[in-house]
Short mmCIF file of C-alpha atoms and ligand atoms in Angstrom, two decimals:
data_model
loop_
_atom_site.label_atom_id
_atom_site.label_comp_id
_atom_site.label_asym_id
_atom_site.label_seq_id
_atom_site.Cartn_x
_atom_site.Cartn_y
_atom_site.Cartn_z
CA UNK A 158 -4.11 14.00 -84.89
CA UNK A 159 -2.45 14.18 -81.47
CA UNK A 160 -2.83 17.43 -79.51
CA UNK A 161 0.23 19.61 -79.88
CA UNK A 162 1.31 23.13 -79.07
CA UNK A 163 3.21 24.89 -81.84
CA UNK A 164 5.73 27.45 -80.66
CA UNK A 165 7.59 29.85 -82.93
CA UNK A 166 10.81 31.19 -81.44
CA UNK A 167 11.12 34.75 -82.75
CA UNK A 168 14.80 34.77 -81.84
CA UNK A 169 15.62 32.05 -84.36
CA UNK A 170 12.46 31.74 -86.49
CA UNK A 171 12.32 28.01 -85.67
CA UNK A 172 9.05 26.20 -84.97
CA UNK A 173 8.51 23.45 -82.39
CA UNK A 174 5.57 21.08 -81.90
CA UNK A 175 5.19 20.10 -78.26
CA UNK A 176 2.85 17.19 -77.38
CA UNK A 177 -0.02 18.00 -75.00
CA UNK A 178 -1.03 15.15 -72.68
CA UNK A 179 -3.92 15.42 -70.21
CA UNK A 180 -3.91 19.19 -70.75
CA UNK A 181 -0.22 19.63 -69.90
CA UNK A 182 2.98 20.16 -71.85
CA UNK A 183 6.20 18.73 -70.44
CA UNK A 184 8.47 21.50 -69.18
CA UNK A 185 11.49 19.46 -70.30
CA UNK A 186 10.17 19.55 -73.89
CA UNK A 187 10.97 23.27 -73.83
CA UNK A 188 14.67 22.47 -73.36
CA UNK A 189 15.06 21.86 -77.09
CA UNK A 190 14.21 25.54 -77.75
CA UNK A 191 17.67 27.09 -77.95
CA UNK A 192 19.42 30.02 -79.59
CA UNK A 193 22.85 28.35 -79.44
CA UNK A 194 23.45 24.60 -79.58
CA UNK A 195 25.22 24.69 -76.21
CA UNK A 196 22.77 26.87 -74.23
CA UNK A 197 20.60 25.22 -71.57
CA UNK A 198 17.38 25.72 -73.52
CA UNK A 199 14.13 27.36 -72.53
CA UNK A 200 12.60 26.73 -69.09
CA UNK A 201 9.55 28.01 -67.19
CA UNK A 202 9.53 30.37 -64.21
CA UNK A 203 6.75 29.52 -61.74
CA UNK A 204 7.22 30.77 -58.17
CA UNK A 205 4.94 28.95 -55.70
CA UNK A 206 4.02 26.42 -58.44
CA UNK A 207 1.02 28.46 -59.54
CA UNK A 208 0.70 26.60 -62.85
CA UNK A 209 3.02 23.60 -62.71
CA UNK A 210 2.15 19.94 -62.07
CA UNK A 211 4.92 18.09 -60.27
CA UNK A 212 3.46 14.60 -60.56
CA UNK A 213 0.78 12.41 -62.08
CA UNK A 214 -1.45 11.13 -59.29
CA UNK A 215 -4.34 8.70 -58.87
CA UNK A 216 -5.22 9.64 -55.31
CA UNK A 217 -7.27 12.82 -54.99
CA UNK A 218 -9.22 14.82 -57.56
CA UNK A 219 -10.18 18.45 -57.01
CA UNK A 220 -12.12 20.76 -59.30
CA UNK A 221 -11.65 24.08 -57.57
CA UNK A 222 -14.13 26.01 -59.72
CA UNK A 223 -16.93 23.53 -59.21
CA UNK A 224 -16.09 22.76 -55.57
CA UNK A 225 -15.51 19.02 -56.16
CA UNK A 226 -13.29 16.82 -53.98
CA UNK A 227 -12.93 13.06 -54.54
CA UNK A 228 -10.65 10.44 -52.99
CA UNK A 229 -9.90 7.69 -55.52
CA UNK A 230 -13.04 8.77 -57.40
CA UNK A 231 -15.40 8.71 -54.41
CA UNK A 232 -17.09 12.07 -53.65
CA UNK A 233 -16.12 13.51 -50.26
CA UNK A 234 -19.82 14.01 -49.39
CA UNK A 235 -20.49 10.25 -49.70
CA UNK A 236 -17.42 9.29 -47.71
CA UNK A 237 -18.27 11.80 -44.97
CA UNK A 238 -21.78 10.35 -44.75
CA UNK A 239 -21.07 6.63 -44.91
CA UNK A 240 -17.41 5.88 -44.25
CA UNK A 241 -15.12 5.81 -41.22
CA UNK A 242 -11.69 7.38 -41.02
CA UNK A 243 -9.87 4.02 -41.06
CA UNK A 244 -11.84 2.83 -44.08
CA UNK A 245 -11.13 6.11 -45.90
CA UNK A 246 -7.44 5.89 -44.97
CA UNK A 247 -7.37 2.38 -46.47
CA UNK A 248 -9.03 3.69 -49.64
CA UNK A 249 -6.55 6.56 -49.95
CA UNK A 250 -3.50 4.37 -49.35
CA UNK A 251 -4.47 1.20 -51.23
CA UNK A 252 -6.71 2.66 -53.94
CA UNK A 253 -9.91 0.67 -53.28
CA UNK A 254 -12.47 0.46 -50.50
CA UNK A 255 -11.61 -2.57 -48.33
CA UNK A 256 -13.66 -5.76 -48.32
CA UNK A 257 -15.15 -6.70 -44.93
CA UNK A 258 -12.20 -9.02 -44.28
CA UNK A 259 -9.64 -6.43 -45.37
CA UNK A 260 -11.20 -3.82 -43.10
CA UNK A 261 -11.12 -6.16 -40.11
CA UNK A 262 -7.48 -6.99 -40.79
CA UNK A 263 -6.52 -3.33 -41.35
CA UNK A 264 -8.30 -2.26 -38.15
CA UNK A 265 -6.49 -5.00 -36.20
CA UNK A 266 -3.14 -3.96 -37.65
CA UNK A 267 -3.69 -0.33 -36.68
CA UNK A 268 -4.95 -1.30 -33.24
CA UNK A 269 -1.85 -3.44 -32.69
CA UNK A 270 0.48 -0.46 -33.21
CA UNK A 271 -1.14 2.26 -31.07
CA UNK A 272 1.30 2.03 -28.11
CA UNK A 273 4.38 4.23 -27.94
CA UNK A 274 7.81 3.00 -26.93
CA UNK A 275 8.51 4.09 -23.33
CA UNK A 276 11.57 6.00 -24.48
CA UNK A 277 9.44 8.04 -26.88
CA UNK A 278 7.33 9.02 -23.89
CA UNK A 279 10.48 9.99 -22.00
CA UNK A 280 11.59 12.08 -24.94
CA UNK A 281 8.24 13.87 -24.93
CA UNK A 282 8.56 14.51 -21.19
CA UNK A 283 11.63 16.60 -21.96
CA UNK A 284 9.53 19.38 -23.47
CA UNK A 285 8.50 22.38 -21.36
CA UNK A 286 4.87 22.37 -20.18
CA UNK A 287 4.09 25.31 -22.50
CA UNK A 288 5.60 23.75 -25.65
CA UNK A 289 3.23 24.07 -28.60
CA UNK A 290 1.70 20.61 -29.18
CA UNK A 291 2.40 20.86 -32.91
CA UNK A 292 6.11 21.45 -32.20
CA UNK A 293 6.05 18.41 -29.89
CA UNK A 294 4.15 16.39 -32.49
CA UNK A 295 6.46 17.04 -35.42
CA UNK A 296 9.61 16.53 -33.32
CA UNK A 297 8.31 13.21 -32.02
CA UNK A 298 7.34 12.00 -35.49
CA UNK A 299 10.90 12.85 -36.60
CA UNK A 300 12.33 11.05 -33.56
CA UNK A 301 10.49 7.87 -34.62
CA UNK A 302 13.03 7.66 -37.43
CA UNK A 303 15.62 6.82 -34.77
CA UNK A 304 13.33 4.30 -33.04
CA UNK A 305 12.48 2.37 -36.22
CA UNK A 306 15.68 2.03 -38.25
CA UNK A 307 14.01 -0.65 -40.42
CA UNK A 308 12.05 2.25 -41.95
CA UNK A 309 15.10 2.97 -44.09
CA UNK A 310 14.15 0.04 -46.31
CA UNK A 311 11.80 2.15 -48.34
CA UNK A 312 11.84 -0.12 -51.39
CA UNK A 313 10.80 -3.14 -49.31
CA UNK A 314 7.01 -3.35 -49.51
CA UNK A 315 6.74 -5.19 -46.17
CA UNK A 316 8.69 -2.44 -44.45
CA UNK A 317 6.52 0.27 -46.04
CA UNK A 318 3.39 -1.56 -44.82
CA UNK A 319 4.82 -1.74 -41.29
CA UNK A 320 5.69 1.98 -41.18
CA UNK A 321 2.28 2.83 -42.63
CA UNK A 322 0.54 0.92 -39.84
CA UNK A 323 2.82 2.43 -37.22
CA UNK A 324 2.32 5.97 -38.44
CA UNK A 325 -1.48 5.84 -38.74
CA UNK A 326 -1.74 4.07 -35.37
CA UNK A 327 0.74 6.17 -33.41
CA UNK A 328 -0.08 9.72 -34.49
CA UNK A 329 -3.20 9.92 -32.26
CA UNK A 330 -1.16 8.60 -29.32
CA UNK A 331 1.61 11.13 -29.93
CA UNK A 332 -0.97 13.91 -30.25
CA UNK A 333 -2.80 12.87 -27.08
CA UNK A 334 0.44 12.63 -25.09
CA UNK A 335 1.49 16.07 -26.32
CA UNK A 336 -1.82 17.40 -24.99
CA UNK A 337 -1.68 15.56 -21.64
CA UNK A 338 1.89 16.76 -21.17
CA UNK A 339 0.81 20.38 -21.75
CA UNK A 340 -1.83 20.16 -18.99
CA UNK A 341 0.36 18.16 -16.61
CA UNK A 342 -1.84 15.07 -16.51
CA UNK A 343 -0.70 11.45 -16.70
CA UNK A 344 -0.74 9.77 -20.09
CA UNK A 345 -3.68 7.50 -20.86
CA UNK A 346 -2.83 4.24 -22.56
CA UNK A 347 -4.69 3.41 -25.77
CA UNK A 348 -7.88 1.36 -25.33
CA UNK A 349 -8.05 -1.03 -28.24
CA UNK A 350 -11.73 -1.84 -27.70
CA UNK A 351 -12.62 1.63 -28.92
CA UNK A 352 -12.91 3.09 -32.42
CA UNK A 353 -10.05 5.13 -33.88
CA UNK A 354 -11.61 8.43 -32.79
CA UNK A 355 -13.17 6.96 -29.63
CA UNK A 356 -9.75 5.80 -28.50
CA UNK A 357 -8.20 9.17 -29.34
CA UNK A 358 -10.80 10.94 -27.20
CA UNK A 359 -10.09 8.39 -24.45
CA UNK A 360 -6.36 9.13 -24.52
CA UNK A 361 -7.08 12.86 -24.39
CA UNK A 362 -9.86 13.15 -21.86
CA UNK A 363 -10.07 10.06 -19.59
CA UNK A 364 -9.65 10.97 -15.94
CA UNK A 365 -10.26 8.42 -13.16
CA UNK A 366 -13.00 6.37 -14.79
CA UNK A 367 -12.02 2.78 -15.58
CA UNK A 368 -13.53 2.85 -19.04
CA UNK A 369 -13.93 6.00 -21.13
CA UNK A 370 -16.88 6.21 -23.47
CA UNK A 371 -17.03 9.26 -25.72
CA UNK A 372 -20.36 10.83 -26.63
CA UNK A 373 -21.26 9.04 -29.91
CA UNK A 374 -22.20 12.31 -31.64
CA UNK A 375 -18.81 13.82 -30.86
CA UNK A 376 -17.00 10.58 -31.76
CA UNK A 377 -18.74 10.56 -35.16
CA UNK A 378 -18.15 14.31 -35.68
CA UNK A 379 -14.42 13.78 -35.18
CA UNK A 380 -14.56 10.84 -37.59
CA UNK A 381 -16.15 13.11 -40.23
CA UNK A 382 -13.57 15.85 -39.63
CA UNK A 383 -10.79 13.26 -39.99
CA UNK A 384 -12.29 12.00 -43.29
CA UNK A 385 -12.45 15.57 -44.63
CA UNK A 386 -8.80 16.23 -43.76
CA UNK A 387 -7.33 12.91 -44.94
CA UNK A 388 -5.88 14.14 -48.24
CA UNK A 389 -5.93 17.19 -50.47
CA UNK A 390 -3.59 16.43 -53.38
CA UNK A 391 -0.48 18.58 -53.88
CA UNK A 392 -0.78 21.12 -51.07
CA UNK A 393 2.21 22.63 -49.25
CA UNK A 394 2.73 19.82 -46.70
CA UNK A 395 2.13 17.03 -49.22
CA UNK A 396 4.61 18.62 -51.59
CA UNK A 397 7.04 18.75 -48.66
CA UNK A 398 6.42 15.03 -47.99
CA UNK A 399 7.06 14.18 -51.62
CA UNK A 400 10.02 16.55 -51.91
CA UNK A 401 11.78 15.28 -48.79
CA UNK A 402 10.86 11.68 -49.58
CA UNK A 403 12.34 12.06 -53.05
CA UNK A 404 15.79 12.03 -51.41
CA UNK A 405 14.88 8.45 -50.29
CA UNK A 406 14.95 9.28 -46.59
CA UNK A 407 12.72 7.20 -44.27
CA UNK A 408 9.01 8.18 -44.01
CA UNK A 409 9.24 9.44 -40.39
CA UNK A 410 11.85 12.03 -41.37
CA UNK A 411 9.85 13.04 -44.43
CA UNK A 412 6.67 13.29 -42.38
CA UNK A 413 8.31 15.47 -39.73
CA UNK A 414 8.98 17.93 -42.58
CA UNK A 415 5.42 17.60 -43.89
CA UNK A 416 4.03 18.27 -40.41
CA UNK A 417 6.31 21.32 -40.13
CA UNK A 418 4.88 22.65 -43.39
CA UNK A 419 1.37 22.04 -42.07
CA UNK A 420 2.12 24.00 -38.88
CA UNK A 421 2.23 27.37 -40.69
CA UNK A 422 -0.75 29.75 -40.35
CA UNK A 423 -1.36 29.80 -44.12
CA UNK A 424 -1.86 26.01 -44.13
CA UNK A 425 -2.87 23.73 -41.22
CA UNK A 426 -2.23 26.45 -38.66
CA UNK A 427 -5.12 28.43 -40.16
CA UNK A 428 -7.76 26.77 -37.96
CA UNK A 429 -5.87 27.98 -34.90
CA UNK A 430 -5.50 31.43 -36.47
CA UNK A 431 -9.28 31.56 -37.18
CA UNK A 432 -10.12 30.99 -33.54
CA UNK A 433 -7.64 33.61 -32.38
CA UNK A 434 -9.09 36.02 -34.99
CA UNK A 435 -12.70 35.40 -33.89
CA UNK A 436 -11.72 35.87 -30.25
CA UNK A 437 -9.92 39.08 -31.10
CA UNK A 438 -12.91 40.44 -33.03
CA UNK A 439 -14.88 39.72 -29.88
CA UNK A 440 -18.35 40.86 -30.99
CA UNK A 441 -20.51 41.15 -34.09
CA UNK A 442 -20.34 44.96 -33.81
CA UNK A 443 -16.60 44.90 -34.45
CA UNK A 444 -16.89 42.99 -37.75
CA UNK A 445 -17.25 45.95 -40.16
CA UNK A 446 -14.09 47.55 -38.73
CA UNK A 447 -12.23 44.26 -38.99
CA UNK A 448 -13.28 43.71 -42.62
CA UNK A 449 -12.19 47.26 -43.43
CA UNK A 450 -8.72 46.58 -42.02
CA UNK A 451 -8.43 43.33 -44.00
CA UNK A 452 -9.35 45.18 -47.20
CA UNK A 453 -6.69 47.77 -46.44
CA UNK A 454 -4.15 44.95 -46.34
CA UNK A 455 -3.80 44.88 -42.54
CA UNK A 456 -4.01 41.11 -42.07
CA UNK A 457 -6.15 38.45 -43.69
CA UNK A 458 -9.56 37.01 -43.04
CA UNK A 459 -8.28 33.65 -41.82
CA UNK A 460 -10.23 30.61 -42.97
CA UNK A 461 -11.08 32.35 -46.23
CA UNK A 462 -9.55 31.83 -49.64
CA UNK A 463 -7.81 28.87 -51.19
CA UNK A 464 -5.21 28.32 -53.88
CA UNK A 465 -7.43 25.77 -55.63
CA UNK A 466 -11.04 26.39 -54.58
CA UNK A 467 -12.48 29.43 -56.27
CA UNK A 468 -15.93 28.58 -54.97
CA UNK A 469 -17.23 27.22 -51.64
CA UNK A 470 -14.82 24.59 -50.27
CA UNK A 471 -16.95 21.37 -50.26
CA UNK A 472 -15.38 20.41 -46.93
CA UNK A 473 -16.58 23.67 -45.34
CA UNK A 474 -20.18 22.81 -46.31
CA UNK A 475 -19.99 19.43 -44.57
CA UNK A 476 -18.29 20.94 -41.54
CA UNK A 477 -21.07 23.48 -41.14
CA UNK A 478 -23.60 20.62 -40.93
CA UNK A 479 -21.37 18.74 -38.49
CA UNK A 480 -21.16 21.87 -36.35
CA UNK A 481 -24.94 21.88 -35.89
CA UNK A 482 -24.88 18.29 -34.59
CA UNK A 483 -21.97 19.01 -32.23
CA UNK A 484 -23.49 22.20 -30.83
CA UNK A 485 -26.67 20.29 -29.96
CA UNK A 486 -24.55 18.25 -27.57
CA UNK A 487 -22.06 20.83 -26.34
CA UNK A 488 -24.14 23.99 -26.57
CA UNK A 489 -23.40 26.65 -29.15
CA UNK A 490 -19.89 28.03 -29.37
CA UNK A 491 -20.37 31.74 -28.61
CA UNK A 492 -17.97 32.59 -31.44
CA UNK A 493 -20.32 31.00 -33.98
CA UNK A 494 -22.41 34.18 -34.32
CA UNK A 495 -19.29 36.17 -35.17
CA UNK A 496 -18.22 33.54 -37.73
CA UNK A 497 -21.66 33.43 -39.39
CA UNK A 498 -21.86 37.22 -39.61
CA UNK A 499 -18.29 37.45 -40.93
CA UNK A 500 -19.16 34.93 -43.63
CA UNK A 501 -22.40 36.74 -44.51
CA UNK A 502 -20.66 40.10 -44.87
CA UNK A 503 -17.62 38.75 -46.71
CA UNK A 504 -19.73 36.84 -49.24
CA UNK A 505 -21.45 40.08 -50.22
CA UNK A 506 -18.38 42.28 -50.20
CA UNK A 507 -16.93 43.22 -53.56
CA UNK A 508 -13.32 42.66 -52.33
CA UNK A 509 -13.98 38.99 -51.47
CA UNK A 510 -16.41 38.37 -54.35
CA UNK A 511 -14.05 39.59 -57.09
CA UNK A 512 -11.16 37.59 -55.63
CA UNK A 513 -13.38 34.50 -55.29
CA UNK A 514 -12.61 34.17 -51.59
CA UNK A 515 -14.94 31.72 -49.83
CA UNK A 516 -14.78 29.94 -46.47
CA UNK A 517 -12.32 27.05 -46.53
CA UNK A 518 -12.14 23.90 -44.39
CA UNK A 519 -10.60 25.80 -41.49
CA UNK A 520 -13.25 28.46 -41.07
CA UNK A 521 -15.67 26.33 -39.01
CA UNK A 522 -13.54 23.36 -37.91
CA UNK A 523 -11.95 25.28 -35.04
CA UNK A 524 -15.37 26.19 -33.63
CA UNK A 525 -16.24 22.49 -33.45
CA UNK A 526 -12.91 21.52 -31.93
CA UNK A 527 -13.22 24.23 -29.29
CA UNK A 528 -16.78 23.18 -28.42
CA UNK A 529 -15.52 19.60 -28.03
CA UNK A 530 -13.00 20.77 -25.44
CA UNK A 531 -9.80 20.95 -27.49
CA UNK A 532 -7.48 23.84 -26.70
CA UNK A 533 -6.74 26.08 -29.67
CA UNK A 534 -3.08 25.01 -29.86
CA UNK A 535 -4.21 21.42 -30.57
CA UNK A 536 -6.02 22.38 -33.78
CA UNK A 537 -3.10 21.94 -36.23
CA UNK A 538 -2.35 18.57 -34.58
CA UNK A 539 -5.95 17.53 -35.24
CA UNK A 540 -5.30 18.29 -38.91
CA UNK A 541 -2.03 16.32 -38.96
CA UNK A 542 -3.53 13.08 -37.57
CA UNK A 543 -5.82 12.31 -40.54
CA UNK A 544 -3.51 13.94 -43.10
CA UNK A 545 -0.97 11.23 -42.21
CA UNK A 546 -2.99 8.89 -44.47
CA UNK A 547 -2.65 11.28 -47.40
CA UNK A 548 1.03 11.94 -46.79
CA UNK A 549 1.82 8.22 -46.75
CA UNK A 550 -0.21 7.50 -49.90
CA UNK A 551 1.40 10.39 -51.78
CA UNK A 552 4.90 9.43 -50.56
CA UNK A 553 4.46 5.85 -51.72
CA UNK A 554 3.03 6.92 -55.07
CA UNK A 555 6.07 9.18 -55.56
CA UNK A 556 8.51 6.40 -54.61
CA UNK A 557 7.01 3.91 -57.06
CA UNK A 558 6.60 6.38 -59.93
CA UNK A 559 9.32 5.70 -62.53
CA UNK A 560 9.02 9.32 -63.76
CA UNK A 561 10.04 10.74 -60.37
CA UNK A 562 13.58 11.66 -59.30
CA UNK A 563 15.03 13.69 -56.47
CA UNK A 564 13.08 16.99 -56.42
CA UNK A 565 15.31 19.82 -57.53
CA UNK A 566 13.69 22.98 -58.97
CA UNK A 567 15.64 25.38 -61.14
CA UNK A 568 16.25 29.00 -60.20
CA UNK A 569 16.61 32.20 -62.15
CA UNK A 570 19.87 33.64 -60.83
CA UNK A 571 19.63 37.44 -60.41
CA UNK A 572 22.61 38.03 -58.11
CA UNK A 573 26.00 39.62 -58.79
CA UNK A 574 28.00 38.72 -61.86
CA UNK A 575 31.34 37.02 -61.17
CA UNK A 576 33.71 39.27 -59.24
CA UNK A 577 37.04 38.89 -57.48
CA UNK A 578 37.51 38.54 -53.73
CA UNK A 579 38.54 41.81 -52.07
CA UNK A 580 40.89 41.41 -49.11
CA UNK A 581 39.58 42.60 -45.72
CA UNK A 582 41.96 45.56 -45.39
CA UNK A 583 40.81 46.95 -48.74
CA UNK A 584 37.11 46.92 -47.85
CA UNK A 585 37.23 50.02 -45.59
N1 LIG B 914 -8.15 37.54 -46.62
C1 LIG B 914 -7.99 38.65 -47.36
N2 LIG B 914 -7.49 38.68 -48.60
C2 LIG B 914 -7.11 37.52 -49.12
C3 LIG B 914 -7.25 36.31 -48.43
C4 LIG B 914 -7.79 36.34 -47.14
N3 LIG B 914 -7.94 35.22 -46.41
N4 LIG B 914 -6.79 35.28 -49.18
C5 LIG B 914 -6.39 35.85 -50.34
N5 LIG B 914 -6.60 37.19 -50.30
C6 LIG B 914 -6.36 38.15 -51.39
C7 LIG B 914 -4.89 38.44 -51.55
O1 LIG B 914 -4.48 39.55 -50.77
C8 LIG B 914 -4.81 38.70 -53.03
O2 LIG B 914 -5.30 40.00 -53.28
P1 LIG B 914 -4.59 40.93 -54.39
O3 LIG B 914 -4.84 40.21 -55.69
O4 LIG B 914 -5.27 42.25 -54.27
O5 LIG B 914 -3.14 40.96 -54.03
C9 LIG B 914 -5.82 37.74 -53.63
O6 LIG B 914 -6.79 37.53 -52.59
C10 LIG B 914 -5.23 36.41 -54.05
O7 LIG B 914 -4.56 35.85 -52.91
P2 LIG B 914 -3.22 35.04 -52.96
O8 LIG B 914 -2.48 35.24 -51.68
O9 LIG B 914 -2.49 35.34 -54.25
O10 LIG B 914 -3.78 33.56 -53.07
P3 LIG B 914 -2.96 32.24 -52.78
O11 LIG B 914 -3.56 31.21 -53.63
O12 LIG B 914 -1.50 32.48 -52.89
O13 LIG B 914 -3.26 31.98 -51.23
C11 LIG B 914 -4.19 31.16 -49.25
C12 LIG B 914 -4.13 31.01 -50.77
C13 LIG B 914 -5.03 30.02 -48.66
C14 LIG B 914 -2.78 31.07 -48.66
C15 LIG B 914 -4.82 32.52 -48.90
O14 LIG B 914 -6.14 32.60 -49.41
C16 LIG B 914 -4.82 32.80 -47.41
O15 LIG B 914 -3.83 33.30 -46.87
N6 LIG B 914 -5.95 32.48 -46.68
C17 LIG B 914 -5.97 32.64 -45.24
C18 LIG B 914 -5.28 31.45 -44.59
C19 LIG B 914 -6.11 30.19 -44.64
O16 LIG B 914 -7.30 30.21 -44.35
N7 LIG B 914 -5.46 29.08 -44.98
C20 LIG B 914 -6.11 27.76 -45.00
C21 LIG B 914 -6.14 27.18 -46.37
S1 LIG B 914 -7.26 25.76 -46.44
C22 LIG B 914 -6.53 24.58 -45.45
C23 LIG B 914 -5.30 24.02 -46.03
O17 LIG B 914 -5.41 23.22 -46.99
O18 LIG B 914 -4.20 24.34 -45.55
#
């Protein structure tokens, strides 16, 4: 017998059998539950989508209680150990690990698209020197919509492939230019002999040397961080990408919105907020006082807690190991001791234990980025670069899913009942 949910409506005494598929009922199946033939039927109320699936997806699997994260079935731990960012991006977007030949072709395609149009550079020059790089990043991604009008052809597979290559290839260049602009240094052109992360570091940090060669440990650490951030199923920014994309706008416009969602301190801006928090705490002695204030509701312990993970975020575990390798090269980040002690205290504290609040991906990533020489304001941008792969994959899956339509949630209206307009002179 098929799984069903039987509902008795006490208002009418009627019974309904709703099919259960993959552990979900369809919200639209509730519409048949009515008291009058012409009422709109029953619906669900779910602010912040706490218990509602908005799509069926084949991309990323998370088991938040067990701390499992898989891209297309491959455990994140194995990808972080053996893969590269470009290979993982290919896996996320196309569904399978590439063959040798496919990887060579994919790498060439990405390499071919790393340059920015000179007018995009001019546009970026228009920002003030103190503009936040994430604001510059998301505006420039949006501006690409105007530079690549062919991106409108979203149902043309060739066009989607082209925009995919452009987006993955150009986001590091945009990010690096945003950084160079903020410190008043000339832009470095991409060096296509280098790896994806090696080239990114080149565009950020090359000075007068003819050829920039990043420290291989740091280049690999960035690769691992990029793999860890490449997708995370239906989070706030991905939902924004899907929601905006569902209006059939071009992917650059949709991604500008996704990047904007990522910018917020509760999402991709959290790594920046963690660093500012650790700096503000200043010393291990100040931790008990800080924890006390958090428990009294005066602010949050940034980098802790997650909507989905109710155990240790598997990405945070990998990042902690990566941090050790990076600090061997750069020297220890002095804020590490504060972070470790904060984690130790929080993991024993009843407030955090009962709420299942554990370190998330952002708790340690900022410490690594800072040790590598990135300014704090660049942290959300460093999240956006790899997440581009996930956004594109999720956008394309949404576009090709026959069950999807323009996203349009319902509301429960609680405002005034109908009333007549009162003329200005009668309003006192
Ligand atoms: N510090 C202190 N208390 C917290 C924290 C925190 N970081 N996170 C949640 N809580 C408390 C919260 O006050 C609530 O307590 P109560 O039940 O007494 O009201 C309870 O835990 C449940 O929290 P919630 O806000 O209902 O949980 P949520 O699923 O809506 O929020 C979250 C998830 C990530 C927004 C939240 O944990 C948070 O604000 N964390 C800090 C910001 C952060 O690190 N964000 C990065 C997320 S991982 C990277 C990414 O994917 O973006």
